[in-house]
CSV table of N, CA and C in Angstrom, one decimal:
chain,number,residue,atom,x,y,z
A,1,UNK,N,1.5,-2.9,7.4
A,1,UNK,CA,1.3,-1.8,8.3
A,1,UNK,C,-0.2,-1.6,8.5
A,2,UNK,N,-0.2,-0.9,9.5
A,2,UNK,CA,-1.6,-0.9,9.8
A,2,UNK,C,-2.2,0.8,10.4
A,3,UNK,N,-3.4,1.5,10.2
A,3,UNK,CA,-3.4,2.5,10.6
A,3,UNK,C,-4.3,2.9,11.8
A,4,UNK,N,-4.2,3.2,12.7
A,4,UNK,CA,-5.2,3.7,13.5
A,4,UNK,C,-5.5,4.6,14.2
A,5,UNK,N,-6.9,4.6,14.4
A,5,UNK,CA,-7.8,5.9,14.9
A,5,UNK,C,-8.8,5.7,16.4
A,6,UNK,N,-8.5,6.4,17.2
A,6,UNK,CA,-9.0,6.2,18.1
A,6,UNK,C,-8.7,4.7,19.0
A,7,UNK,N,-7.4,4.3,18.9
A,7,UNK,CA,-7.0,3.2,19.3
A,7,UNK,C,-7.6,2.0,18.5
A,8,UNK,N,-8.1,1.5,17.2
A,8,UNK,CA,-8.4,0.6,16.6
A,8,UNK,C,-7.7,0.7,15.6
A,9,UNK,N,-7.8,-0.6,14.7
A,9,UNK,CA,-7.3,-0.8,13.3
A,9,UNK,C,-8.4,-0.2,12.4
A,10,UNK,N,-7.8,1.1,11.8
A,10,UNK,CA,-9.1,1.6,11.0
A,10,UNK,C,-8.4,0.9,9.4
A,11,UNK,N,-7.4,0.7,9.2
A,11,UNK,CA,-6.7,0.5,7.7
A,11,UNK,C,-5.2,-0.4,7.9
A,12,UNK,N,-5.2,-0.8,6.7
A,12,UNK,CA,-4.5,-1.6,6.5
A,12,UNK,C,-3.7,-1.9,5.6
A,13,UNK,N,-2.2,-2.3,4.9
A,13,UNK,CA,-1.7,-2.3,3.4
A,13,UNK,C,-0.6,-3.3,3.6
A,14,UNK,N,-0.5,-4.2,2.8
A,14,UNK,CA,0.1,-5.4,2.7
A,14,UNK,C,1.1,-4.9,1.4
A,15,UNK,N,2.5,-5.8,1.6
A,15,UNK,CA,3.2,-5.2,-0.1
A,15,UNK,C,4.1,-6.5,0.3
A,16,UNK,N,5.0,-6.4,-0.6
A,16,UNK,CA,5.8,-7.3,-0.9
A,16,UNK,C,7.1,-7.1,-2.1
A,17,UNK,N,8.6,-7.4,-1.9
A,17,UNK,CA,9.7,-7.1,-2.2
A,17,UNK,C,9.7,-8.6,-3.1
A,18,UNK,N,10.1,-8.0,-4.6
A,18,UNK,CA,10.6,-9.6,-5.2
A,18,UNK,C,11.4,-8.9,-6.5
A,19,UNK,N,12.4,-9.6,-7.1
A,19,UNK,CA,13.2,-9.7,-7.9
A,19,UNK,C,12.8,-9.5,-9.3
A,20,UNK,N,12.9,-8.7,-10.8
A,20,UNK,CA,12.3,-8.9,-11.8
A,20,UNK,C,13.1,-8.8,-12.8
A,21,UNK,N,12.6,-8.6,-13.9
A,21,UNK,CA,13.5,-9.1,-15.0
A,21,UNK,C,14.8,-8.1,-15.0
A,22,UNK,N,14.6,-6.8,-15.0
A,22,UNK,CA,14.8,-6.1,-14.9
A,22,UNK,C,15.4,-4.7,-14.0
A,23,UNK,N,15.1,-5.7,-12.7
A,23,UNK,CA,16.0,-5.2,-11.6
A,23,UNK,C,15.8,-6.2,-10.3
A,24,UNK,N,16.7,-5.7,-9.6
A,24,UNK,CA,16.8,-7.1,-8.2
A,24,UNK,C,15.7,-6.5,-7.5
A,25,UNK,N,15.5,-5.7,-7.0
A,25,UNK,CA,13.9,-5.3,-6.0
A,25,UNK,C,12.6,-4.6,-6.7
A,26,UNK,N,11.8,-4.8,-6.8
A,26,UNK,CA,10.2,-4.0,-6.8
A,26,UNK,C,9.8,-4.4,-5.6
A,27,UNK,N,8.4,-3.1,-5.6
A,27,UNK,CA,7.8,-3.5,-4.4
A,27,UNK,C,6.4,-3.6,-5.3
A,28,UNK,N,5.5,-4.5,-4.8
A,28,UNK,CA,4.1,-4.9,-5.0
A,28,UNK,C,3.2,-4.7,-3.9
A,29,UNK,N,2.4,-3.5,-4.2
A,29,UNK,CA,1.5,-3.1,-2.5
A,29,UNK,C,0.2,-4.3,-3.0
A,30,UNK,N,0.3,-5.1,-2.5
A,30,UNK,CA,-0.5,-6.2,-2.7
A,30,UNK,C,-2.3,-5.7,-2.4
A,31,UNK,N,-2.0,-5.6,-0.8
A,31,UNK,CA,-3.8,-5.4,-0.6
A,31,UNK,C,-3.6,-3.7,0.5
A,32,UNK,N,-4.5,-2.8,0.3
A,32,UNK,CA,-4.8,-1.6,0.7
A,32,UNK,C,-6.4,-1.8,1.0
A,33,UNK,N,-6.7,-1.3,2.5
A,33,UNK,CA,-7.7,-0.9,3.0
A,33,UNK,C,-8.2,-0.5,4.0
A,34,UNK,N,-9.2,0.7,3.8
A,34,UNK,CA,-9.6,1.6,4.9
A,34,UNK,C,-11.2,1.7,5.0
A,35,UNK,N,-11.0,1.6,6.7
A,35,UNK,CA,-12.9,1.6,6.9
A,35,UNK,C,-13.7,2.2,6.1
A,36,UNK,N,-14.4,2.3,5.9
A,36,UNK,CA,-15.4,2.9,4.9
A,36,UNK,C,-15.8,4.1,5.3
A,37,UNK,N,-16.2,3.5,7.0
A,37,UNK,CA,-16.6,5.0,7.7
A,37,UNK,C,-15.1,6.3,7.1
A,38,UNK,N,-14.1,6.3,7.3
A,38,UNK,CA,-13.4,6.5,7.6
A,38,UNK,C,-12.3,6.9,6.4
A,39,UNK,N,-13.1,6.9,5.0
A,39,UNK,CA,-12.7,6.8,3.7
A,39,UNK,C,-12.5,8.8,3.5
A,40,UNK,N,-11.3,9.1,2.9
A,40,UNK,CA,-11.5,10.4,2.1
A,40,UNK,C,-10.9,11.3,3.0
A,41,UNK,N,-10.1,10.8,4.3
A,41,UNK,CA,-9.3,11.2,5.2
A,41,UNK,C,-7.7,11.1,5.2
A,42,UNK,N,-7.2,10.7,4.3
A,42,UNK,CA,-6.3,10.4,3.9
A,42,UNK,C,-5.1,8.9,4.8
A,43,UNK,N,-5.9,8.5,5.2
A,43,UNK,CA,-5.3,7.6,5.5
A,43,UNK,C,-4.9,6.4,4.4
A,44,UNK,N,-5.5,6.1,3.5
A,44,UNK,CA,-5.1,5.0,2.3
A,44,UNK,C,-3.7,6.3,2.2
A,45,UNK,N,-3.9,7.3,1.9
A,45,UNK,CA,-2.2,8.2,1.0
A,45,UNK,C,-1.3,7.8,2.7
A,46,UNK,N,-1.6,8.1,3.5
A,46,UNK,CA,-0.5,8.0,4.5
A,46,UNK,C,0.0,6.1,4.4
A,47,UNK,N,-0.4,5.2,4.1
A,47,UNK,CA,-0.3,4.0,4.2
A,47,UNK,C,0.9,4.0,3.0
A,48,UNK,N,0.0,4.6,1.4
A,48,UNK,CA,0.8,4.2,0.3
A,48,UNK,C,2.2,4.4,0.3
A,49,UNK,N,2.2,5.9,1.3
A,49,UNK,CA,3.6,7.0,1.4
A,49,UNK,C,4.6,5.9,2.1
A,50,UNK,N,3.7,5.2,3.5
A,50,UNK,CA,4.9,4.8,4.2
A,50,UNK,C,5.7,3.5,3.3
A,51,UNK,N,4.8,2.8,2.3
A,51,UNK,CA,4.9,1.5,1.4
A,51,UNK,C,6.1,2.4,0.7
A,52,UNK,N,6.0,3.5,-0.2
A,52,UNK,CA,6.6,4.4,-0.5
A,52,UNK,C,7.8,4.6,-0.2
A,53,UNK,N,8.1,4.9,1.4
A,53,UNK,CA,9.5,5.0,2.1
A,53,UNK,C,10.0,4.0,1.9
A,54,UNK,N,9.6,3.2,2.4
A,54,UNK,CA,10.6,1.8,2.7
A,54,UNK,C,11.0,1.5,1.1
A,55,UNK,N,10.2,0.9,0.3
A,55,UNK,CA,10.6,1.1,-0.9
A,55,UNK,C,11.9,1.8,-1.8
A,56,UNK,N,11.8,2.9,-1.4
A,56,UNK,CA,13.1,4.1,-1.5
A,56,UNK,C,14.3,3.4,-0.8
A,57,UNK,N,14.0,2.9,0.5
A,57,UNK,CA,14.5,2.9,1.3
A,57,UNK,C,15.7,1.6,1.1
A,58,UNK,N,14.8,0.4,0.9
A,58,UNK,CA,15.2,-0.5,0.2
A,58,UNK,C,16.3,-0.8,-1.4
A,59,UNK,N,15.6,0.3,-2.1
A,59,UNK,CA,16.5,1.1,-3.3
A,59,UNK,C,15.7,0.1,-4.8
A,60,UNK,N,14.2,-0.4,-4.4
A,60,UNK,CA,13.5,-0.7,-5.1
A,60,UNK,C,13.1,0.2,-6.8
A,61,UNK,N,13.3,-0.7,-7.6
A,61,UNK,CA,13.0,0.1,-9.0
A,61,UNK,C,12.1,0.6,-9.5
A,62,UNK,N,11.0,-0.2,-8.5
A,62,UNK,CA,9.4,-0.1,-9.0
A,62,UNK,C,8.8,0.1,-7.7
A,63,UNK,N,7.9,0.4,-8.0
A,63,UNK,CA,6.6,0.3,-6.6
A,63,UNK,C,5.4,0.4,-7.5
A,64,UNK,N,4.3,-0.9,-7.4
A,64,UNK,CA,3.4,-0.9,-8.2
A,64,UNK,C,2.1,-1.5,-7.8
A,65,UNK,N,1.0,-1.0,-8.1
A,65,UNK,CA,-0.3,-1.6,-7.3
A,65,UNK,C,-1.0,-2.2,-8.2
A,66,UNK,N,-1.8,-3.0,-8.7
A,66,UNK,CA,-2.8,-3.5,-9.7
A,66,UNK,C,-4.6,-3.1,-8.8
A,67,UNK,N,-5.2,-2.6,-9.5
A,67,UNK,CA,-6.5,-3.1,-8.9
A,67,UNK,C,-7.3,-2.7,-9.9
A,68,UNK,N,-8.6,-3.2,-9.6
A,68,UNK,CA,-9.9,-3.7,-10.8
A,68,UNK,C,-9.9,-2.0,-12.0
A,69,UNK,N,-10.4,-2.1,-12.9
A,69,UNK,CA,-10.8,-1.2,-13.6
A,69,UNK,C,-11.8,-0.1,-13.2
A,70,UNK,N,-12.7,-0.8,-12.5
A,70,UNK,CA,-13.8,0.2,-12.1
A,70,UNK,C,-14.0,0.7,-10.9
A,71,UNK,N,-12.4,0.4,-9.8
A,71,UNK,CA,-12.3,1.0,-8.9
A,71,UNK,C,-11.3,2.3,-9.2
A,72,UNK,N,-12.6,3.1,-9.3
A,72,UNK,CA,-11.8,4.8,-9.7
A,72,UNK,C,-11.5,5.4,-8.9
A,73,UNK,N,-11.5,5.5,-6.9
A,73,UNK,CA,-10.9,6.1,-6.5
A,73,UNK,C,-9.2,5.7,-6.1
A,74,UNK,N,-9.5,4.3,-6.2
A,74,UNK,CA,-8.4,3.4,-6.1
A,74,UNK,C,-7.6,4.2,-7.4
Protein backbone atom coordinates (compact mmCIF):
# COMPACT_ATOMS: atom_id res chain seq x y z
CA UNK A 1 0.00 0.00 0.00
CA UNK A 2 1.06 3.30 -0.42
CA UNK A 3 0.01 6.72 1.14
CA UNK A 4 -0.33 10.04 -0.26
CA UNK A 5 -0.22 13.65 0.19
CA UNK A 6 -0.69 16.25 -2.11
CA UNK A 7 -0.83 13.78 -5.06
CA UNK A 8 2.68 12.01 -4.35
CA UNK A 9 3.84 8.87 -2.58
CA UNK A 10 4.59 10.29 0.87
CA UNK A 11 4.67 6.48 2.61
CA UNK A 12 4.76 3.21 2.08
CA UNK A 13 4.22 -0.60 3.83
CA UNK A 14 4.99 -3.84 2.43
CA UNK A 15 3.65 -7.22 4.45
CA UNK A 16 3.28 -10.52 3.53
CA UNK A 17 0.78 -13.66 4.42
CA UNK A 18 2.69 -17.14 5.15
CA UNK A 19 1.74 -20.31 7.04
CA UNK A 20 3.34 -21.12 10.65
CA UNK A 21 3.76 -23.64 13.04
CA UNK A 22 0.95 -22.85 14.61
CA UNK A 23 -1.59 -21.59 12.34
CA UNK A 24 -2.26 -21.54 8.49
CA UNK A 25 -1.98 -17.50 8.05
CA UNK A 26 0.24 -14.60 9.82
CA UNK A 27 0.79 -11.57 8.41
CA UNK A 28 4.49 -10.10 8.46
CA UNK A 29 4.51 -6.13 7.78
CA UNK A 30 7.81 -6.50 6.30
CA UNK A 31 9.02 -2.80 5.38
CA UNK A 32 7.02 0.62 6.69
CA UNK A 33 7.90 4.02 5.55
CA UNK A 34 7.15 7.69 5.70
CA UNK A 35 8.82 10.89 4.46
CA UNK A 36 10.59 12.35 7.01
CA UNK A 37 9.24 15.65 6.22
CA UNK A 38 6.05 14.24 6.89
CA UNK A 39 6.71 11.99 10.11
CA UNK A 40 4.39 12.38 13.42
CA UNK A 41 1.16 12.82 11.16
CA UNK A 42 -0.10 9.66 11.47
CA UNK A 43 0.33 8.30 8.38
CA UNK A 44 2.81 5.18 9.47
CA UNK A 45 -0.71 4.28 12.03
CA UNK A 46 -3.08 4.68 9.02
CA UNK A 47 -0.81 2.27 6.83
CA UNK A 48 -0.30 -0.28 10.01
CA UNK A 49 -4.39 -0.08 10.48
CA UNK A 50 -5.00 -0.84 6.79
CA UNK A 51 -2.10 -3.97 7.07
CA UNK A 52 -4.35 -4.50 10.23
CA UNK A 53 -7.77 -4.90 8.21
CA UNK A 54 -6.88 -7.07 5.67
CA UNK A 55 -5.21 -9.25 8.15
CA UNK A 56 -8.56 -9.54 10.19
CA UNK A 57 -9.87 -9.86 7.13
CA UNK A 58 -7.96 -12.65 5.92
CA UNK A 59 -8.63 -14.36 9.51
CA UNK A 60 -4.77 -14.20 10.15
CA UNK A 61 -3.46 -15.38 13.81
CA UNK A 62 -0.73 -13.07 13.96
CA UNK A 63 0.22 -9.75 12.52
CA UNK A 64 3.83 -8.98 13.40
CA UNK A 65 6.60 -6.36 12.63
CA UNK A 66 10.37 -6.87 13.67
CA UNK A 67 12.53 -3.76 13.61
CA UNK A 68 16.07 -2.66 15.08
CA UNK A 69 16.24 -2.12 18.90
CA UNK A 70 17.04 1.47 18.82
CA UNK A 71 14.41 2.38 16.63
CA UNK A 72 12.08 3.73 19.43
CA UNK A 73 9.50 5.36 17.62
CA UNK A 74 9.07 2.44 15.43
Amino acid sequence: WVARHEGRVVGIVHYLFHASTWAPHACYLQDLFVDETLRGQGIAAALIERVAQVSRERGASRLYWLTQEDNARA
